[in-house]
């Protein structure tokens, strides 16, 4: 038996301080939305991991006293889009050559491996890094 399609909710967005606490706050809000959208299992796990990486990268790109981070996610046309905005003009780098025991450098490699698509939107000041995963009525649609 198929689950009902996820209910529509408007895109969710907020601003958080540019520090590590924001990662947990964003994940908590995403979990709440995923429950309302009837998204669970592997897709929910992947979405949380993607959002964690995007917000972590935004925190790391920010400087002390920087403008707040913009966090956004939306479910539109069968795609879950997650995004993190920061005030840095530096282009994020996907470093596939980072040693396995290093803490930094794996975030965008994970995003690239798990998302159906991702990219960077430049702003006059700063950037938004986003990732999308496809959602079907039953959950994750494989690439």
Short mmCIF file of N, CA, C and O in Angstrom, two decimals:
data_model
loop_
_atom_site.label_atom_id
_atom_site.label_comp_id
_atom_site.label_asym_id
_atom_site.label_seq_id
_atom_site.Cartn_x
_atom_site.Cartn_y
_atom_site.Cartn_z
N UNK A 1 0.84 -1.18 0.00
CA UNK A 1 0.00 0.00 0.00
C UNK A 1 0.89 1.24 0.00
O UNK A 1 1.81 1.36 0.78
N UNK A 2 0.60 2.17 -0.88
CA UNK A 2 1.38 3.40 -0.98
C UNK A 2 0.98 4.38 0.11
O UNK A 2 -0.17 4.47 0.48
N UNK A 3 1.97 5.13 0.57
CA UNK A 3 1.69 6.19 1.53
C UNK A 3 1.07 7.36 0.79
O UNK A 3 1.30 7.55 -0.40
N UNK A 4 0.31 8.19 1.50
CA UNK A 4 -0.23 9.38 0.84
C UNK A 4 0.91 10.33 0.49
O UNK A 4 1.96 10.29 1.13
N UNK A 5 0.73 11.16 -0.53
CA UNK A 5 1.80 12.11 -0.85
C UNK A 5 2.03 13.06 0.32
O UNK A 5 1.11 13.32 1.10
N UNK A 6 3.26 13.53 0.46
CA UNK A 6 3.55 14.43 1.57
C UNK A 6 2.71 15.70 1.48
O UNK A 6 2.47 16.21 0.40
N UNK A 7 2.25 16.21 2.62
CA UNK A 7 1.49 17.45 2.60
C UNK A 7 2.39 18.62 2.21
O UNK A 7 3.59 18.58 2.42
N UNK A 8 1.78 19.62 1.65
CA UNK A 8 2.54 20.81 1.25
C UNK A 8 2.80 21.69 2.47
O UNK A 8 1.91 21.94 3.26
N UNK A 9 4.01 22.09 2.62
CA UNK A 9 4.37 23.11 3.60
C UNK A 9 5.18 24.15 2.85
O UNK A 9 5.95 23.82 1.95
N UNK A 10 5.03 25.40 3.20
CA UNK A 10 5.86 26.40 2.51
C UNK A 10 7.32 26.17 2.84
O UNK A 10 7.65 25.53 3.84
N UNK A 11 8.22 26.67 2.00
CA UNK A 11 9.65 26.54 2.32
C UNK A 11 9.92 27.09 3.71
O UNK A 11 9.30 28.07 4.14
N UNK A 12 10.83 26.45 4.41
CA UNK A 12 11.21 26.90 5.75
C UNK A 12 12.56 27.58 5.65
O UNK A 12 13.48 27.09 4.98
N UNK A 13 12.69 28.74 6.29
CA UNK A 13 13.98 29.42 6.31
C UNK A 13 14.10 30.22 7.59
O UNK A 13 13.11 30.67 8.17
N UNK A 14 15.33 30.36 8.02
CA UNK A 14 15.62 31.16 9.21
C UNK A 14 17.08 31.58 9.16
O UNK A 14 17.83 31.15 8.29
N UNK A 15 17.45 32.38 10.13
CA UNK A 15 18.85 32.78 10.28
C UNK A 15 19.34 32.28 11.64
O UNK A 15 18.61 32.35 12.63
N UNK A 16 20.52 31.73 11.65
CA UNK A 16 21.15 31.24 12.87
C UNK A 16 22.51 31.91 13.03
O UNK A 16 23.11 32.34 12.03
N UNK A 17 23.02 31.96 14.25
CA UNK A 17 24.35 32.53 14.43
C UNK A 17 25.40 31.64 13.74
O UNK A 17 25.20 30.43 13.63
N UNK A 18 26.49 32.24 13.30
CA UNK A 18 27.51 31.45 12.60
C UNK A 18 28.40 30.67 13.56
O UNK A 18 29.61 30.90 13.65
N UNK A 19 27.81 29.74 14.31
CA UNK A 19 28.59 28.88 15.19
C UNK A 19 28.04 27.46 15.16
O UNK A 19 26.97 27.20 14.60
N UNK A 20 28.76 26.54 15.77
CA UNK A 20 28.45 25.12 15.69
C UNK A 20 27.08 24.72 16.20
O UNK A 20 26.53 23.71 15.77
N UNK A 21 26.49 25.49 17.12
CA UNK A 21 25.16 25.13 17.64
C UNK A 21 24.11 25.14 16.53
O UNK A 21 23.11 24.44 16.62
N UNK A 22 24.34 25.92 15.51
CA UNK A 22 23.37 26.05 14.43
C UNK A 22 23.14 24.74 13.69
O UNK A 22 22.05 24.51 13.16
N UNK A 23 24.15 23.89 13.64
CA UNK A 23 24.01 22.61 12.95
C UNK A 23 22.91 21.78 13.61
O UNK A 23 22.00 21.27 12.93
N UNK A 24 22.95 21.65 14.92
CA UNK A 24 21.93 20.88 15.64
C UNK A 24 20.56 21.51 15.55
O UNK A 24 19.56 20.80 15.41
N UNK A 25 20.49 22.83 15.64
CA UNK A 25 19.19 23.51 15.54
C UNK A 25 18.56 23.27 14.17
O UNK A 25 17.36 23.02 14.07
N UNK A 26 19.37 23.36 13.12
CA UNK A 26 18.85 23.14 11.77
C UNK A 26 18.37 21.71 11.58
O UNK A 26 17.31 21.46 11.00
N UNK A 27 19.15 20.75 12.09
CA UNK A 27 18.73 19.33 11.98
C UNK A 27 17.43 19.08 12.72
O UNK A 27 16.55 18.37 12.22
N UNK A 28 17.29 19.66 13.89
CA UNK A 28 16.06 19.47 14.67
C UNK A 28 14.85 19.98 13.90
O UNK A 28 13.80 19.33 13.84
N UNK A 29 14.97 21.15 13.30
CA UNK A 29 13.86 21.71 12.53
C UNK A 29 13.58 20.87 11.29
O UNK A 29 12.43 20.65 10.91
N UNK A 30 14.63 20.38 10.64
CA UNK A 30 14.44 19.52 9.47
C UNK A 30 13.70 18.24 9.87
O UNK A 30 12.78 17.82 9.17
N UNK A 31 14.09 17.62 10.99
CA UNK A 31 13.40 16.40 11.44
C UNK A 31 11.91 16.65 11.63
O UNK A 31 11.07 15.82 11.27
N UNK A 32 11.57 17.80 12.21
CA UNK A 32 10.15 18.14 12.41
C UNK A 32 9.43 18.20 11.07
O UNK A 32 8.34 17.64 10.91
N UNK A 33 10.03 18.84 10.09
CA UNK A 33 9.41 18.94 8.77
C UNK A 33 9.33 17.58 8.09
O UNK A 33 8.33 17.27 7.44
N UNK A 34 10.36 16.78 8.21
CA UNK A 34 10.34 15.46 7.58
C UNK A 34 9.20 14.61 8.11
O UNK A 34 8.56 13.88 7.35
N UNK A 35 8.93 14.70 9.41
CA UNK A 35 7.79 13.95 9.98
C UNK A 35 6.47 14.42 9.36
O UNK A 35 5.63 13.61 9.00
N UNK A 36 6.29 15.73 9.23
CA UNK A 36 5.06 16.27 8.64
C UNK A 36 4.94 15.84 7.18
O UNK A 36 3.85 15.53 6.70
N UNK A 37 6.06 15.79 6.48
CA UNK A 37 6.06 15.41 5.08
C UNK A 37 6.02 13.89 4.89
O UNK A 37 6.06 13.40 3.76
N UNK A 38 5.98 13.12 5.99
CA UNK A 38 5.97 11.65 5.94
C UNK A 38 7.22 11.10 5.25
O UNK A 38 7.15 10.12 4.51
N UNK A 39 8.35 11.72 5.51
CA UNK A 39 9.63 11.27 4.96
C UNK A 39 10.43 10.67 6.10
O UNK A 39 10.70 11.34 7.09
N UNK A 40 10.78 9.42 5.96
CA UNK A 40 11.54 8.74 7.00
C UNK A 40 12.61 7.85 6.40
O UNK A 40 12.94 7.94 5.22
N UNK A 41 13.11 6.96 7.22
CA UNK A 41 14.07 5.96 6.78
C UNK A 41 15.33 6.55 6.21
O UNK A 41 15.87 7.55 6.69
N UNK A 42 15.82 5.90 5.17
CA UNK A 42 17.09 6.28 4.55
C UNK A 42 17.07 7.71 4.02
O UNK A 42 18.05 8.44 4.16
N UNK A 43 15.97 8.10 3.43
CA UNK A 43 15.90 9.46 2.89
C UNK A 43 16.03 10.50 3.99
O UNK A 43 16.74 11.50 3.83
N UNK A 44 15.37 10.29 5.12
CA UNK A 44 15.48 11.23 6.24
C UNK A 44 16.92 11.29 6.74
O UNK A 44 17.44 12.37 7.03
N UNK A 45 17.55 10.13 6.86
CA UNK A 45 18.94 10.09 7.31
C UNK A 45 19.84 10.87 6.35
O UNK A 45 20.69 11.67 6.77
N UNK A 46 19.68 10.64 5.05
CA UNK A 46 20.48 11.34 4.05
C UNK A 46 20.23 12.84 4.10
O UNK A 46 21.16 13.64 4.05
N UNK A 47 18.96 13.24 4.23
CA UNK A 47 18.64 14.67 4.29
C UNK A 47 19.30 15.33 5.49
O UNK A 47 19.86 16.44 5.38
N UNK A 48 19.26 14.68 6.64
CA UNK A 48 19.91 15.24 7.84
C UNK A 48 21.41 15.35 7.65
O UNK A 48 22.02 16.36 8.04
N UNK A 49 22.01 14.34 7.06
CA UNK A 49 23.45 14.37 6.83
C UNK A 49 23.82 15.49 5.86
O UNK A 49 24.77 16.25 6.10
N UNK A 50 23.06 15.63 4.79
CA UNK A 50 23.33 16.69 3.83
C UNK A 50 23.20 18.07 4.47
O UNK A 50 24.08 18.93 4.30
N UNK A 51 22.12 18.28 5.21
CA UNK A 51 21.93 19.58 5.85
C UNK A 51 23.05 19.85 6.86
O UNK A 51 23.57 20.96 6.93
N UNK A 52 23.45 18.84 7.61
CA UNK A 52 24.54 19.00 8.56
C UNK A 52 25.82 19.45 7.86
O UNK A 52 26.52 20.35 8.35
N UNK A 53 26.12 18.84 6.74
CA UNK A 53 27.34 19.23 6.00
C UNK A 53 27.23 20.65 5.45
O UNK A 53 28.19 21.42 5.53
N UNK A 54 26.07 21.00 4.91
CA UNK A 54 25.90 22.35 4.36
C UNK A 54 26.03 23.42 5.44
O UNK A 54 26.69 24.45 5.24
N UNK A 55 25.40 23.19 6.59
CA UNK A 55 25.46 24.16 7.68
C UNK A 55 26.86 24.21 8.28
O UNK A 55 27.40 25.28 8.57
N UNK A 56 27.49 23.05 8.44
CA UNK A 56 28.86 23.01 8.96
C UNK A 56 29.79 23.80 8.05
O UNK A 56 30.63 24.59 8.51
N UNK A 57 29.66 23.61 6.74
CA UNK A 57 30.50 24.36 5.80
C UNK A 57 30.24 25.85 5.90
O UNK A 57 31.17 26.67 5.83
N UNK A 58 28.98 26.24 6.08
CA UNK A 58 28.65 27.67 6.21
C UNK A 58 29.26 28.24 7.49
O UNK A 58 29.79 29.36 7.50
N UNK A 59 29.22 27.47 8.58
CA UNK A 59 29.83 27.91 9.84
C UNK A 59 31.33 28.08 9.64
O UNK A 59 31.91 29.10 10.04
N UNK A 60 31.99 27.11 9.02
CA UNK A 60 33.43 27.16 8.83
C UNK A 60 33.84 28.30 7.90
O UNK A 60 34.94 28.85 8.04
N UNK A 61 32.97 28.68 6.97
CA UNK A 61 33.29 29.77 6.04
C UNK A 61 33.09 31.14 6.67
O UNK A 61 33.58 32.14 6.16
N UNK A 62 32.38 31.19 7.79
CA UNK A 62 32.07 32.47 8.44
C UNK A 62 33.22 32.91 9.34
O UNK A 62 33.98 32.10 9.86
N UNK A 63 33.29 34.21 9.53
CA UNK A 63 34.28 34.78 10.44
C UNK A 63 33.56 35.24 11.71
O UNK A 63 32.34 35.48 11.68
N UNK A 64 34.29 35.37 12.82
CA UNK A 64 33.65 35.84 14.06
C UNK A 64 32.95 37.19 13.82
O UNK A 64 33.48 38.07 13.15
N UNK A 65 31.74 37.30 14.35
CA UNK A 65 30.97 38.53 14.18
C UNK A 65 30.34 38.66 12.81
O UNK A 65 29.79 39.71 12.46
N UNK A 66 30.40 37.58 12.03
CA UNK A 66 29.85 37.62 10.67
C UNK A 66 28.33 37.68 10.70
O UNK A 66 27.69 37.45 11.72
N UNK A 67 27.76 37.95 9.55
CA UNK A 67 26.31 37.97 9.42
C UNK A 67 25.76 36.57 9.71
O UNK A 67 26.46 35.57 9.53
N UNK A 68 24.53 36.49 10.17
CA UNK A 68 23.94 35.17 10.47
C UNK A 68 23.89 34.27 9.24
O UNK A 68 23.87 34.74 8.10
N UNK A 69 23.86 32.98 9.49
CA UNK A 69 23.72 31.99 8.43
C UNK A 69 22.27 31.92 8.01
O UNK A 69 21.37 31.99 8.85
N UNK A 70 22.03 31.73 6.75
CA UNK A 70 20.68 31.50 6.26
C UNK A 70 20.50 30.02 6.01
O UNK A 70 21.30 29.40 5.31
N UNK A 71 19.48 29.44 6.62
CA UNK A 71 19.20 28.02 6.44
C UNK A 71 17.82 27.91 5.80
O UNK A 71 16.88 28.57 6.23
N UNK A 72 17.72 27.05 4.78
CA UNK A 72 16.44 26.93 4.07
C UNK A 72 16.27 25.50 3.61
O UNK A 72 17.23 24.85 3.21
N UNK A 73 15.03 25.01 3.66
CA UNK A 73 14.71 23.75 3.01
C UNK A 73 13.27 23.78 2.55
O UNK A 73 12.43 24.48 3.12
N UNK A 74 13.02 23.03 1.48
CA UNK A 74 11.68 23.01 0.89
C UNK A 74 11.46 21.69 0.17
O UNK A 74 12.41 21.07 -0.31
N UNK A 75 10.22 21.28 0.11
CA UNK A 75 9.80 20.11 -0.64
C UNK A 75 8.94 20.62 -1.79
O UNK A 75 7.83 21.12 -1.56
N UNK A 76 9.48 20.53 -3.00
CA UNK A 76 8.78 21.07 -4.16
C UNK A 76 8.97 20.11 -5.34
O UNK A 76 10.09 19.70 -5.65
N UNK A 77 7.86 19.77 -5.97
CA UNK A 77 7.89 18.96 -7.19
C UNK A 77 8.73 17.69 -7.05
O UNK A 77 9.53 17.35 -7.91
N UNK A 78 8.54 16.99 -5.93
CA UNK A 78 9.23 15.72 -5.75
C UNK A 78 10.71 15.83 -5.41
O UNK A 78 11.44 14.85 -5.51
N UNK A 79 11.15 17.00 -5.02
CA UNK A 79 12.55 17.20 -4.65
C UNK A 79 12.63 17.90 -3.31
O UNK A 79 11.90 18.86 -3.07
N UNK A 80 13.50 17.41 -2.45
CA UNK A 80 13.78 18.06 -1.19
C UNK A 80 15.05 18.86 -1.38
O UNK A 80 16.11 18.31 -1.69
N UNK A 81 14.93 20.19 -1.24
CA UNK A 81 16.07 21.08 -1.44
C UNK A 81 16.50 21.65 -0.10
O UNK A 81 15.68 22.20 0.63
N UNK A 82 17.79 21.53 0.19
CA UNK A 82 18.38 21.97 1.44
C UNK A 82 19.45 23.01 1.09
O UNK A 82 20.17 22.84 0.10
N UNK A 83 19.56 24.08 1.90
CA UNK A 83 20.53 25.11 1.56
C UNK A 83 21.08 25.80 2.80
O UNK A 83 20.38 25.94 3.80
N UNK A 84 22.34 26.22 2.69
CA UNK A 84 22.98 27.01 3.73
C UNK A 84 23.65 28.22 3.09
O UNK A 84 24.37 28.08 2.10
N UNK A 85 23.38 29.41 3.64
CA UNK A 85 23.96 30.66 3.10
C UNK A 85 24.91 31.24 4.13
O UNK A 85 24.63 31.26 5.32
N UNK A 86 26.06 31.71 3.64
CA UNK A 86 27.01 32.39 4.51
C UNK A 86 27.51 33.65 3.82
O UNK A 86 27.22 33.88 2.65
N UNK A 87 28.24 34.47 4.55
CA UNK A 87 28.71 35.74 4.02
C UNK A 87 30.06 35.69 3.34
O UNK A 87 30.57 36.72 2.90
N UNK A 88 30.64 34.51 3.20
CA UNK A 88 31.96 34.38 2.59
C UNK A 88 31.86 34.36 1.07
O UNK A 88 30.96 33.74 0.50
N UNK A 89 32.82 35.00 0.43
CA UNK A 89 32.88 34.97 -1.03
C UNK A 89 33.73 33.82 -1.56
O UNK A 89 33.84 33.63 -2.76
N UNK A 90 34.34 33.05 -0.65
CA UNK A 90 35.18 31.93 -1.06
C UNK A 90 34.34 30.80 -1.63
O UNK A 90 33.32 30.42 -1.06
N UNK A 91 34.79 30.28 -2.75
CA UNK A 91 34.13 29.15 -3.39
C UNK A 91 34.40 27.89 -2.57
O UNK A 91 35.55 27.62 -2.21
N UNK A 92 33.38 27.10 -2.24
CA UNK A 92 33.65 25.86 -1.52
C UNK A 92 34.43 24.89 -2.41
O UNK A 92 34.27 24.90 -3.63
N UNK A 93 35.27 24.08 -1.78
CA UNK A 93 36.13 23.17 -2.52
C UNK A 93 35.81 21.74 -2.12
O UNK A 93 35.72 21.42 -0.93
N UNK A 94 35.64 20.89 -3.12
CA UNK A 94 35.44 19.47 -2.87
C UNK A 94 36.81 18.82 -2.98
O UNK A 94 37.40 18.77 -4.06
N UNK A 95 37.32 18.34 -1.86
CA UNK A 95 38.67 17.80 -1.81
C UNK A 95 38.61 16.28 -1.69
O UNK A 95 38.53 15.74 -0.60
N UNK A 96 38.69 15.60 -2.81
CA UNK A 96 38.65 14.13 -2.80
C UNK A 96 39.95 13.51 -2.30
O UNK A 96 39.99 12.34 -2.00
N UNK A 97 41.01 14.31 -2.23
CA UNK A 97 42.31 13.79 -1.83
C UNK A 97 42.60 13.94 -0.34
O UNK A 97 43.69 13.63 0.11
N UNK A 98 41.64 14.41 0.44
CA UNK A 98 41.84 14.57 1.88
C UNK A 98 42.06 13.21 2.51
O UNK A 98 41.36 12.25 2.20
N UNK A 99 43.03 13.13 3.41
CA UNK A 99 43.30 11.86 4.08
C UNK A 99 42.10 11.44 4.92
O UNK A 99 41.41 12.27 5.49
N UNK A 100 41.85 10.14 5.00
CA UNK A 100 40.68 9.62 5.70
C UNK A 100 40.62 10.01 7.17
O UNK A 100 39.55 10.17 7.72
N UNK A 101 41.78 10.16 7.82
CA UNK A 101 41.77 10.47 9.24
C UNK A 101 41.68 11.96 9.54
O UNK A 101 41.62 12.36 10.69
N UNK A 102 41.61 12.79 8.52
CA UNK A 102 41.47 14.24 8.71
C UNK A 102 40.00 14.56 8.95
O UNK A 102 39.11 13.95 8.37
N UNK A 103 39.74 15.55 9.82
CA UNK A 103 38.36 15.93 10.12
C UNK A 103 37.73 16.78 9.03
O UNK A 103 36.54 16.72 8.80
N UNK A 104 38.50 17.61 8.37
CA UNK A 104 37.96 18.53 7.37
C UNK A 104 38.19 18.00 5.96
O UNK A 104 39.10 17.22 5.73
N UNK A 105 37.35 18.44 5.06
CA UNK A 105 37.57 18.14 3.66
C UNK A 105 36.66 17.09 3.06
O UNK A 105 36.67 16.88 1.87
N UNK A 106 35.88 16.41 3.88
CA UNK A 106 35.03 15.35 3.35
C UNK A 106 33.59 15.80 3.10
O UNK A 106 32.84 15.08 2.45
N UNK A 107 33.19 16.95 3.60
CA UNK A 107 31.80 17.38 3.55
C UNK A 107 31.21 17.41 2.16
O UNK A 107 30.17 16.81 1.89
N UNK A 108 31.86 18.11 1.24
CA UNK A 108 31.30 18.20 -0.11
C UNK A 108 31.44 16.90 -0.88
O UNK A 108 30.66 16.63 -1.79
N UNK A 109 32.41 16.05 -0.51
CA UNK A 109 32.50 14.72 -1.12
C UNK A 109 31.25 13.92 -0.76
O UNK A 109 30.64 13.27 -1.61
N UNK A 110 30.83 14.01 0.52
CA UNK A 110 29.60 13.34 0.94
C UNK A 110 28.38 13.93 0.23
O UNK A 110 27.50 13.19 -0.23
N UNK A 111 28.32 15.24 0.16
CA UNK A 111 27.20 15.90 -0.52
C UNK A 111 27.13 15.43 -1.97
O UNK A 111 26.06 15.07 -2.47
N UNK A 112 28.27 15.41 -2.64
CA UNK A 112 28.30 14.98 -4.04
C UNK A 112 27.86 13.53 -4.20
O UNK A 112 27.17 13.19 -5.16
N UNK A 113 28.24 12.68 -3.25
CA UNK A 113 27.89 11.26 -3.34
C UNK A 113 26.42 10.99 -3.03
O UNK A 113 25.82 10.09 -3.61
N UNK A 114 25.83 11.76 -2.12
CA UNK A 114 24.48 11.45 -1.64
C UNK A 114 23.37 12.26 -2.31
O UNK A 114 22.23 11.79 -2.37
N UNK A 115 23.67 13.44 -2.77
CA UNK A 115 22.64 14.31 -3.36
C UNK A 115 22.42 13.95 -4.82
O UNK A 115 23.32 13.46 -5.50
N UNK A 116 21.22 14.21 -5.29
CA UNK A 116 20.93 14.04 -6.71
C UNK A 116 21.46 15.22 -7.51
O UNK A 116 21.63 15.14 -8.72
N UNK A 117 21.70 16.31 -6.82
CA UNK A 117 22.31 17.49 -7.43
C UNK A 117 22.70 18.46 -6.34
O UNK A 117 22.13 18.43 -5.25
N UNK A 118 23.69 19.29 -6.59
CA UNK A 118 24.09 20.31 -5.64
C UNK A 118 24.79 21.43 -6.41
O UNK A 118 25.20 21.24 -7.55
N UNK A 119 24.90 22.57 -5.78
CA UNK A 119 25.57 23.68 -6.45
C UNK A 119 25.76 24.86 -5.51
O UNK A 119 25.44 24.80 -4.33
N UNK A 120 26.27 25.92 -6.10
CA UNK A 120 26.57 27.14 -5.36
C UNK A 120 25.95 28.30 -6.10
O UNK A 120 26.15 28.45 -7.31
N UNK A 121 25.16 29.11 -5.41
CA UNK A 121 24.60 30.34 -5.96
C UNK A 121 25.34 31.50 -5.33
O UNK A 121 25.32 31.65 -4.11
N UNK A 122 26.02 32.30 -6.13
CA UNK A 122 26.76 33.46 -5.65
C UNK A 122 25.80 34.61 -5.41
O UNK A 122 24.82 34.78 -6.13
N UNK A 123 26.10 35.41 -4.43
CA UNK A 123 25.34 36.62 -4.10
C UNK A 123 26.30 37.80 -4.20
O UNK A 123 27.50 37.63 -4.33
N UNK A 124 25.74 39.01 -4.09
CA UNK A 124 26.61 40.19 -4.08
C UNK A 124 27.62 40.05 -2.94
O UNK A 124 28.79 40.38 -3.08
N UNK A 125 27.15 39.56 -1.81
CA UNK A 125 28.01 39.23 -0.69
C UNK A 125 27.65 37.83 -0.24
O UNK A 125 26.51 37.57 0.12
N UNK A 126 28.59 36.94 -0.29
CA UNK A 126 28.36 35.59 0.19
C UNK A 126 27.84 34.65 -0.88
O UNK A 126 27.86 34.95 -2.07
N UNK A 127 27.39 33.50 -0.40
CA UNK A 127 26.93 32.45 -1.30
C UNK A 127 25.94 31.53 -0.60
O UNK A 127 25.87 31.51 0.63
N UNK A 128 25.19 30.79 -1.39
CA UNK A 128 24.31 29.75 -0.89
C UNK A 128 24.78 28.44 -1.52
O UNK A 128 24.92 28.35 -2.74
N UNK A 129 25.04 27.45 -0.68
CA UNK A 129 25.36 26.11 -1.16
C UNK A 129 24.13 25.26 -0.91
O UNK A 129 23.59 25.25 0.20
N UNK A 130 23.66 24.57 -1.95
CA UNK A 130 22.43 23.81 -1.85
C UNK A 130 22.64 22.37 -2.32
O UNK A 130 23.59 22.08 -3.06
N UNK A 131 21.75 21.51 -1.90
CA UNK A 131 21.74 20.11 -2.34
C UNK A 131 20.29 19.66 -2.46
O UNK A 131 19.43 20.14 -1.72
N UNK A 132 20.04 18.76 -3.38
CA UNK A 132 18.69 18.23 -3.58
C UNK A 132 18.71 16.71 -3.59
O UNK A 132 19.66 16.10 -4.08
N UNK A 133 17.64 16.13 -3.07
CA UNK A 133 17.41 14.70 -3.19
C UNK A 133 16.00 14.51 -3.74
O UNK A 133 15.08 15.27 -3.41
N UNK A 134 15.86 13.50 -4.58
CA UNK A 134 14.55 13.20 -5.16
C UNK A 134 13.72 12.42 -4.14
O UNK A 134 14.24 11.56 -3.43
N UNK A 135 12.45 12.75 -4.08
CA UNK A 135 11.52 12.09 -3.17
C UNK A 135 10.41 11.47 -4.00
O UNK A 135 9.87 12.11 -4.90
N UNK A 136 10.08 10.22 -3.70
CA UNK A 136 8.92 9.59 -4.30
C UNK A 136 7.92 9.34 -3.18
O UNK A 136 8.22 9.55 -2.02
N UNK A 137 6.78 8.83 -3.53
CA UNK A 137 5.78 8.54 -2.52
C UNK A 137 6.32 7.53 -1.51
O UNK A 137 6.05 7.59 -0.34
N UNK A 138 7.16 6.61 -1.96
CA UNK A 138 7.71 5.60 -1.08
C UNK A 138 9.01 6.01 -0.42
O UNK A 138 9.53 5.30 0.41
N UNK A 139 9.59 7.10 -0.81
CA UNK A 139 10.85 7.53 -0.19
C UNK A 139 11.89 7.87 -1.23
O UNK A 139 11.61 8.56 -2.18
N UNK A 140 13.09 7.34 -1.06
CA UNK A 140 14.22 7.72 -1.87
C UNK A 140 14.13 7.14 -3.27
O UNK A 140 13.85 5.96 -3.45
N UNK A 141 14.37 7.97 -4.26
CA UNK A 141 14.48 7.52 -5.63
C UNK A 141 15.97 7.46 -5.92
O UNK A 141 16.69 8.44 -5.77
N UNK A 142 16.46 6.32 -6.33
CA UNK A 142 17.89 6.15 -6.57
C UNK A 142 18.31 6.86 -7.85
O UNK A 142 17.50 7.07 -8.75
N UNK A 143 19.58 7.22 -7.89
CA UNK A 143 20.12 7.87 -9.09
C UNK A 143 20.09 6.92 -10.24
O UNK A 143 20.28 5.79 -10.17
#
